């Protein structure tokens, strides 16, 4: 994962992303990647999965 932190409190999933970070252009070059789980990942200590991409236009 890039710039993604997940935590569980009871039944609430909290996702933290630092919006000031950048990881360069996407593969198409149209957007700048801010954060990504890089595919679907399992939520810590759970069976559910999450897939997340945060980006902005170039």
PDB file of N, CA, C and O in Angstrom:
ATOM      1  N   UNK A   1       0.844  -1.185   0.000  1.00  0.00           N
ATOM      2  CA  UNK A   1       0.000   0.000   0.000  1.00  0.00           C
ATOM      3  C   UNK A   1       0.883   1.240   0.000  1.00  0.00           C
ATOM      4  O   UNK A   1       1.960   1.237   0.590  1.00  0.00           O
ATOM      5  N   UNK A   2       0.377   2.264  -0.639  1.00  0.00           N
ATOM      6  CA  UNK A   2       1.076   3.543  -0.686  1.00  0.00           C
ATOM      7  C   UNK A   2       0.235   4.590   0.025  1.00  0.00           C
ATOM      8  O   UNK A   2      -0.875   4.893  -0.416  1.00  0.00           O
ATOM      9  N   UNK A   3       0.749   5.118   1.161  1.00  0.00           N
ATOM     10  CA  UNK A   3       0.134   6.242   1.844  1.00  0.00           C
ATOM     11  C   UNK A   3      -1.284   5.944   2.342  1.00  0.00           C
ATOM     12  O   UNK A   3      -2.147   6.813   2.343  1.00  0.00           O
ATOM     13  N   UNK A   4      -1.542   4.707   2.751  1.00  0.00           N
ATOM     14  CA  UNK A   4      -2.855   4.317   3.268  1.00  0.00           C
ATOM     15  C   UNK A   4      -2.662   3.604   4.604  1.00  0.00           C
ATOM     16  O   UNK A   4      -1.890   2.660   4.689  1.00  0.00           O
ATOM     17  N   UNK A   5      -3.344   4.089   5.636  1.00  0.00           N
ATOM     18  CA  UNK A   5      -3.359   3.429   6.935  1.00  0.00           C
ATOM     19  C   UNK A   5      -4.798   3.086   7.275  1.00  0.00           C
ATOM     20  O   UNK A   5      -5.686   3.925   7.137  1.00  0.00           O
ATOM     21  N   UNK A   6      -5.033   1.858   7.715  1.00  0.00           N
ATOM     22  CA  UNK A   6      -6.376   1.426   8.091  1.00  0.00           C
ATOM     23  C   UNK A   6      -6.364   0.981   9.538  1.00  0.00           C
ATOM     24  O   UNK A   6      -5.406   0.355   9.995  1.00  0.00           O
ATOM     25  N   UNK A   7      -7.443   1.302  10.250  1.00  0.00           N
ATOM     26  CA  UNK A   7      -7.602   0.818  11.622  1.00  0.00           C
ATOM     27  C   UNK A   7      -9.076   0.533  11.869  1.00  0.00           C
ATOM     28  O   UNK A   7      -9.954   1.102  11.222  1.00  0.00           O
ATOM     29  N   UNK A   8      -9.310  -0.380  12.801  1.00  0.00           N
ATOM     30  CA  UNK A   8     -10.675  -0.773  13.162  1.00  0.00           C
ATOM     31  C   UNK A   8     -10.902  -0.433  14.636  1.00  0.00           C
ATOM     32  O   UNK A   8     -10.067  -0.741  15.481  1.00  0.00           O
ATOM     33  N   UNK A   9     -12.010   0.217  14.910  1.00  0.00           N
ATOM     34  CA  UNK A   9     -12.441   0.463  16.283  1.00  0.00           C
ATOM     35  C   UNK A   9     -13.872  -0.040  16.376  1.00  0.00           C
ATOM     36  O   UNK A   9     -14.773   0.566  15.812  1.00  0.00           O
ATOM     37  N   UNK A  10     -14.062  -1.180  17.034  1.00  0.00           N
ATOM     38  CA  UNK A  10     -15.375  -1.812  17.061  1.00  0.00           C
ATOM     39  C   UNK A  10     -15.713  -2.291  15.667  1.00  0.00           C
ATOM     40  O   UNK A  10     -15.005  -3.100  15.089  1.00  0.00           O
ATOM     41  N   UNK A  11     -16.781  -1.759  15.105  1.00  0.00           N
ATOM     42  CA  UNK A  11     -17.168  -2.142  13.748  1.00  0.00           C
ATOM     43  C   UNK A  11     -16.952  -1.005  12.752  1.00  0.00           C
ATOM     44  O   UNK A  11     -17.498  -1.018  11.655  1.00  0.00           O
ATOM     45  N   UNK A  12     -16.119  -0.016  13.137  1.00  0.00           N
ATOM     46  CA  UNK A  12     -15.876   1.143  12.283  1.00  0.00           C
ATOM     47  C   UNK A  12     -14.463   1.081  11.702  1.00  0.00           C
ATOM     48  O   UNK A  12     -13.479   0.974  12.436  1.00  0.00           O
ATOM     49  N   UNK A  13     -14.373   1.123  10.381  1.00  0.00           N
ATOM     50  CA  UNK A  13     -13.101   1.164   9.675  1.00  0.00           C
ATOM     51  C   UNK A  13     -12.717   2.623   9.440  1.00  0.00           C
ATOM     52  O   UNK A  13     -13.506   3.404   8.924  1.00  0.00           O
ATOM     53  N   UNK A  14     -11.499   2.984   9.830  1.00  0.00           N
ATOM     54  CA  UNK A  14     -10.976   4.321   9.587  1.00  0.00           C
ATOM     55  C   UNK A  14      -9.799   4.206   8.626  1.00  0.00           C
ATOM     56  O   UNK A  14      -8.900   3.394   8.838  1.00  0.00           O
ATOM     57  N   UNK A  15      -9.828   5.008   7.570  1.00  0.00           N
ATOM     58  CA  UNK A  15      -8.762   5.035   6.579  1.00  0.00           C
ATOM     59  C   UNK A  15      -8.111   6.410   6.643  1.00  0.00           C
ATOM     60  O   UNK A  15      -8.796   7.429   6.546  1.00  0.00           O
ATOM     61  N   UNK A  16      -6.778   6.418   6.800  1.00  0.00           N
ATOM     62  CA  UNK A  16      -6.029   7.681   6.860  1.00  0.00           C
ATOM     63  C   UNK A  16      -5.119   7.797   5.648  1.00  0.00           C
ATOM     64  O   UNK A  16      -4.407   6.855   5.316  1.00  0.00           O
ATOM     65  N   UNK A  17      -5.166   8.971   5.010  1.00  0.00           N
ATOM     66  CA  UNK A  17      -4.347   9.255   3.831  1.00  0.00           C
ATOM     67  C   UNK A  17      -3.791  10.664   3.985  1.00  0.00           C
ATOM     68  O   UNK A  17      -4.535  11.598   4.290  1.00  0.00           O
ATOM     69  N   UNK A  18      -2.481  10.820   3.766  1.00  0.00           N
ATOM     70  CA  UNK A  18      -1.852  12.136   3.779  1.00  0.00           C
ATOM     71  C   UNK A  18      -1.987  12.726   2.378  1.00  0.00           C
ATOM     72  O   UNK A  18      -1.309  12.298   1.445  1.00  0.00           O
ATOM     73  N   UNK A  19      -2.874  13.705   2.223  1.00  0.00           N
ATOM     74  CA  UNK A  19      -3.162  14.277   0.912  1.00  0.00           C
ATOM     75  C   UNK A  19      -2.040  15.168   0.379  1.00  0.00           C
ATOM     76  O   UNK A  19      -2.073  15.583  -0.769  1.00  0.00           O
ATOM     77  N   UNK A  20      -1.027  15.434   1.198  1.00  0.00           N
ATOM     78  CA  UNK A  20       0.091  16.258   0.734  1.00  0.00           C
ATOM     79  C   UNK A  20       1.149  15.439  -0.002  1.00  0.00           C
ATOM     80  O   UNK A  20       2.044  15.999  -0.622  1.00  0.00           O
ATOM     81  N   UNK A  21       1.062  14.110   0.035  1.00  0.00           N
ATOM     82  CA  UNK A  21       2.052  13.254  -0.620  1.00  0.00           C
ATOM     83  C   UNK A  21       1.661  12.974  -2.066  1.00  0.00           C
ATOM     84  O   UNK A  21       0.486  12.997  -2.416  1.00  0.00           O
ATOM     85  N   UNK A  22       2.667  12.688  -2.883  1.00  0.00           N
ATOM     86  CA  UNK A  22       2.455  12.291  -4.276  1.00  0.00           C
ATOM     87  C   UNK A  22       3.387  11.136  -4.598  1.00  0.00           C
ATOM     88  O   UNK A  22       4.498  11.073  -4.085  1.00  0.00           O
ATOM     89  N   UNK A  23       2.936  10.244  -5.475  1.00  0.00           N
ATOM     90  CA  UNK A  23       3.745   9.099  -5.878  1.00  0.00           C
ATOM     91  C   UNK A  23       3.957   9.059  -7.390  1.00  0.00           C
ATOM     92  O   UNK A  23       4.195   8.009  -7.958  1.00  0.00           O
ATOM     93  N   UNK A  24       3.856  10.224  -8.017  1.00  0.00           N
ATOM     94  CA  UNK A  24       4.133  10.307  -9.441  1.00  0.00           C
ATOM     95  C   UNK A  24       2.904  10.061 -10.297  1.00  0.00           C
ATOM     96  O   UNK A  24       1.790   9.866  -9.798  1.00  0.00           O
ATOM     97  N   UNK A  25       3.116  10.057 -11.604  1.00  0.00           N
ATOM     98  CA  UNK A  25       2.000   9.919 -12.536  1.00  0.00           C
ATOM     99  C   UNK A  25       1.458   8.492 -12.590  1.00  0.00           C
ATOM    100  O   UNK A  25       2.176   7.526 -12.309  1.00  0.00           O
ATOM    101  N   UNK A  26       0.197   8.378 -12.962  1.00  0.00           N
ATOM    102  CA  UNK A  26      -0.415   7.073 -13.204  1.00  0.00           C
ATOM    103  C   UNK A  26       0.192   6.462 -14.458  1.00  0.00           C
ATOM    104  O   UNK A  26       0.966   7.118 -15.169  1.00  0.00           O
ATOM    105  N   UNK A  27      -0.179   5.247 -14.754  1.00  0.00           N
ATOM    106  CA  UNK A  27       0.373   4.573 -15.939  1.00  0.00           C
ATOM    107  C   UNK A  27      -0.025   5.274 -17.237  1.00  0.00           C
ATOM    108  O   UNK A  27       0.716   5.249 -18.207  1.00  0.00           O
ATOM    109  N   UNK A  28      -1.174   5.943 -17.244  1.00  0.00           N
ATOM    110  CA  UNK A  28      -1.587   6.671 -18.445  1.00  0.00           C
ATOM    111  C   UNK A  28      -0.989   8.071 -18.495  1.00  0.00           C
ATOM    112  O   UNK A  28      -1.003   8.706 -19.538  1.00  0.00           O
ATOM    113  N   UNK A  29      -0.514   8.555 -17.341  1.00  0.00           N
ATOM    114  CA  UNK A  29       0.061   9.890 -17.278  1.00  0.00           C
ATOM    115  C   UNK A  29      -0.957  10.999 -17.135  1.00  0.00           C
ATOM    116  O   UNK A  29      -0.610  12.167 -17.118  1.00  0.00           O
ATOM    117  N   UNK A  30      -2.236  10.664 -17.016  1.00  0.00           N
ATOM    118  CA  UNK A  30      -3.280  11.681 -16.935  1.00  0.00           C
ATOM    119  C   UNK A  30      -3.505  12.190 -15.514  1.00  0.00           C
ATOM    120  O   UNK A  30      -4.066  13.260 -15.319  1.00  0.00           O
ATOM    121  N   UNK A  31      -3.101  11.403 -14.518  1.00  0.00           N
ATOM    122  CA  UNK A  31      -3.332  11.781 -13.127  1.00  0.00           C
ATOM    123  C   UNK A  31      -2.065  11.579 -12.292  1.00  0.00           C
ATOM    124  O   UNK A  31      -1.137  10.882 -12.696  1.00  0.00           O
ATOM    125  N   UNK A  32      -2.056  12.205 -11.110  1.00  0.00           N
ATOM    126  CA  UNK A  32      -0.985  12.037 -10.136  1.00  0.00           C
ATOM    127  C   UNK A  32      -1.525  11.175  -9.004  1.00  0.00           C
ATOM    128  O   UNK A  32      -2.585  11.477  -8.431  1.00  0.00           O
ATOM    129  N   UNK A  33      -0.820  10.124  -8.661  1.00  0.00           N
ATOM    130  CA  UNK A  33      -1.254   9.207  -7.607  1.00  0.00           C
ATOM    131  C   UNK A  33      -0.939   9.809  -6.242  1.00  0.00           C
ATOM    132  O   UNK A  33       0.194  10.216  -5.982  1.00  0.00           O
ATOM    133  N   UNK A  34      -1.940   9.865  -5.380  1.00  0.00           N
ATOM    134  CA  UNK A  34      -1.803  10.359  -4.012  1.00  0.00           C
ATOM    135  C   UNK A  34      -1.707   9.179  -3.045  1.00  0.00           C
ATOM    136  O   UNK A  34      -0.896   9.178  -2.130  1.00  0.00           O
ATOM    137  N   UNK A  35      -2.552   8.171  -3.250  1.00  0.00           N
ATOM    138  CA  UNK A  35      -2.565   6.992  -2.372  1.00  0.00           C
ATOM    139  C   UNK A  35      -3.215   5.830  -3.107  1.00  0.00           C
ATOM    140  O   UNK A  35      -4.058   6.029  -3.984  1.00  0.00           O
ATOM    141  N   UNK A  36      -2.819   4.613  -2.723  1.00  0.00           N
ATOM    142  CA  UNK A  36      -3.414   3.438  -3.345  1.00  0.00           C
ATOM    143  C   UNK A  36      -3.190   2.207  -2.483  1.00  0.00           C
ATOM    144  O   UNK A  36      -2.133   2.059  -1.863  1.00  0.00           O
ATOM    145  N   UNK A  37      -4.182   1.332  -2.461  1.00  0.00           N
ATOM    146  CA  UNK A  37      -3.983   0.030  -1.832  1.00  0.00           C
ATOM    147  C   UNK A  37      -3.332  -0.925  -2.823  1.00  0.00           C
ATOM    148  O   UNK A  37      -2.992  -2.039  -2.463  1.00  0.00           O
ATOM    149  N   UNK A  38      -3.183  -0.488  -4.063  1.00  0.00           N
ATOM    150  CA  UNK A  38      -2.579  -1.289  -5.137  1.00  0.00           C
ATOM    151  C   UNK A  38      -3.332  -2.600  -5.339  1.00  0.00           C
ATOM    152  O   UNK A  38      -2.761  -3.676  -5.344  1.00  0.00           O
ATOM    153  N   UNK A  39      -4.638  -2.478  -5.498  1.00  0.00           N
ATOM    154  CA  UNK A  39      -5.510  -3.642  -5.644  1.00  0.00           C
ATOM    155  C   UNK A  39      -6.336  -3.828  -4.379  1.00  0.00           C
ATOM    156  O   UNK A  39      -6.288  -3.012  -3.464  1.00  0.00           O
ATOM    157  N   UNK A  40      -7.094  -4.896  -4.338  1.00  0.00           N
ATOM    158  CA  UNK A  40      -7.920  -5.176  -3.169  1.00  0.00           C
ATOM    159  C   UNK A  40      -7.074  -5.806  -2.074  1.00  0.00           C
ATOM    160  O   UNK A  40      -6.294  -6.710  -2.335  1.00  0.00           O
ATOM    161  N   UNK A  41      -7.235  -5.310  -0.844  1.00  0.00           N
ATOM    162  CA  UNK A  41      -6.501  -5.845   0.306  1.00  0.00           C
ATOM    163  C   UNK A  41      -7.486  -6.166   1.420  1.00  0.00           C
ATOM    164  O   UNK A  41      -8.542  -5.548   1.539  1.00  0.00           O
ATOM    165  N   UNK A  42      -7.127  -7.133   2.239  1.00  0.00           N
ATOM    166  CA  UNK A  42      -7.964  -7.515   3.369  1.00  0.00           C
ATOM    167  C   UNK A  42      -7.845  -6.479   4.477  1.00  0.00           C
ATOM    168  O   UNK A  42      -6.741  -6.031   4.800  1.00  0.00           O
ATOM    169  N   UNK A  43      -8.964  -6.120   5.061  1.00  0.00           N
ATOM    170  CA  UNK A  43      -8.983  -5.205   6.200  1.00  0.00           C
ATOM    171  C   UNK A  43      -8.360  -5.934   7.389  1.00  0.00           C
ATOM    172  O   UNK A  43      -8.645  -7.118   7.606  1.00  0.00           O
ATOM    173  N   UNK A  44      -7.500  -5.263   8.175  1.00  0.00           N
ATOM    174  CA  UNK A  44      -6.819  -5.933   9.292  1.00  0.00           C
ATOM    175  C   UNK A  44      -7.780  -6.681  10.220  1.00  0.00           C
ATOM    176  O   UNK A  44      -8.778  -6.115  10.673  1.00  0.00           O
ATOM    177  N   UNK A  45      -7.485  -7.947  10.452  1.00  0.00           N
ATOM    178  CA  UNK A  45      -8.247  -8.810  11.371  1.00  0.00           C
ATOM    179  C   UNK A  45      -9.708  -8.997  10.970  1.00  0.00           C
ATOM    180  O   UNK A  45     -10.567  -9.223  11.815  1.00  0.00           O
ATOM    181  N   UNK A  46     -10.008  -8.880   9.683  1.00  0.00           N
ATOM    182  CA  UNK A  46     -11.376  -9.052   9.175  1.00  0.00           C
ATOM    183  C   UNK A  46     -11.331  -9.862   7.899  1.00  0.00           C
ATOM    184  O   UNK A  46     -10.267 -10.102   7.336  1.00  0.00           O
ATOM    185  N   UNK A  47     -12.506 -10.253   7.402  1.00  0.00           N
ATOM    186  CA  UNK A  47     -12.583 -10.972   6.133  1.00  0.00           C
ATOM    187  C   UNK A  47     -12.886 -10.044   4.962  1.00  0.00           C
ATOM    188  O   UNK A  47     -12.657 -10.392   3.813  1.00  0.00           O
ATOM    189  N   UNK A  48     -13.395  -8.849   5.252  1.00  0.00           N
ATOM    190  CA  UNK A  48     -13.738  -7.899   4.205  1.00  0.00           C
ATOM    191  C   UNK A  48     -12.481  -7.396   3.509  1.00  0.00           C
ATOM    192  O   UNK A  48     -11.398  -7.378   4.074  1.00  0.00           O
ATOM    193  N   UNK A  49     -12.689  -6.954   2.279  1.00  0.00           N
ATOM    194  CA  UNK A  49     -11.583  -6.390   1.498  1.00  0.00           C
ATOM    195  C   UNK A  49     -11.940  -4.975   1.067  1.00  0.00           C
ATOM    196  O   UNK A  49     -13.111  -4.612   0.986  1.00  0.00           O
ATOM    197  N   UNK A  50     -10.907  -4.185   0.788  1.00  0.00           N
ATOM    198  CA  UNK A  50     -11.102  -2.815   0.317  1.00  0.00           C
ATOM    199  C   UNK A  50     -10.093  -2.537  -0.805  1.00  0.00           C
ATOM    200  O   UNK A  50      -8.979  -3.049  -0.784  1.00  0.00           O
ATOM    201  N   UNK A  51     -10.532  -1.771  -1.789  1.00  0.00           N
ATOM    202  CA  UNK A  51      -9.665  -1.294  -2.861  1.00  0.00           C
ATOM    203  C   UNK A  51      -9.797   0.211  -2.938  1.00  0.00           C
ATOM    204  O   UNK A  51     -10.914   0.725  -2.999  1.00  0.00           O
ATOM    205  N   UNK A  52      -8.672   0.922  -2.895  1.00  0.00           N
ATOM    206  CA  UNK A  52      -8.726   2.377  -2.810  1.00  0.00           C
ATOM    207  C   UNK A  52      -7.679   2.998  -3.724  1.00  0.00           C
ATOM    208  O   UNK A  52      -6.520   2.572  -3.733  1.00  0.00           O
ATOM    209  N   UNK A  53      -8.082   3.996  -4.491  1.00  0.00           N
ATOM    210  CA  UNK A  53      -7.173   4.827  -5.271  1.00  0.00           C
ATOM    211  C   UNK A  53      -7.563   6.275  -5.068  1.00  0.00           C
ATOM    212  O   UNK A  53      -8.735   6.626  -5.226  1.00  0.00           O
ATOM    213  N   UNK A  54      -6.589   7.108  -4.713  1.00  0.00           N
ATOM    214  CA  UNK A  54      -6.823   8.536  -4.603  1.00  0.00           C
ATOM    215  C   UNK A  54      -5.840   9.214  -5.543  1.00  0.00           C
ATOM    216  O   UNK A  54      -4.648   8.929  -5.510  1.00  0.00           O
ATOM    217  N   UNK A  55      -6.369  10.085  -6.397  1.00  0.00           N
ATOM    218  CA  UNK A  55      -5.532  10.739  -7.391  1.00  0.00           C
ATOM    219  C   UNK A  55      -6.112  12.108  -7.709  1.00  0.00           C
ATOM    220  O   UNK A  55      -7.224  12.433  -7.328  1.00  0.00           O
ATOM    221  N   UNK A  56      -5.319  12.902  -8.415  1.00  0.00           N
ATOM    222  CA  UNK A  56      -5.810  14.198  -8.898  1.00  0.00           C
ATOM    223  C   UNK A  56      -5.356  14.372 -10.341  1.00  0.00           C
ATOM    224  O   UNK A  56      -4.400  13.751 -10.778  1.00  0.00           O
ATOM    225  N   UNK A  57      -6.069  15.205 -11.053  1.00  0.00           N
ATOM    226  CA  UNK A  57      -5.701  15.482 -12.442  1.00  0.00           C
ATOM    227  C   UNK A  57      -4.355  16.186 -12.479  1.00  0.00           C
ATOM    228  O   UNK A  57      -4.011  16.944 -11.581  1.00  0.00           O
ATOM    229  N   UNK A  58      -3.617  15.918 -13.509  1.00  0.00           N
ATOM    230  CA  UNK A  58      -2.293  16.494 -13.697  1.00  0.00           C
ATOM    231  C   UNK A  58      -2.358  17.960 -14.008  1.00  0.00           C
ATOM    232  O   UNK A  58      -3.286  18.476 -14.519  1.00  0.00           O
TER     233      UNK A  58
END
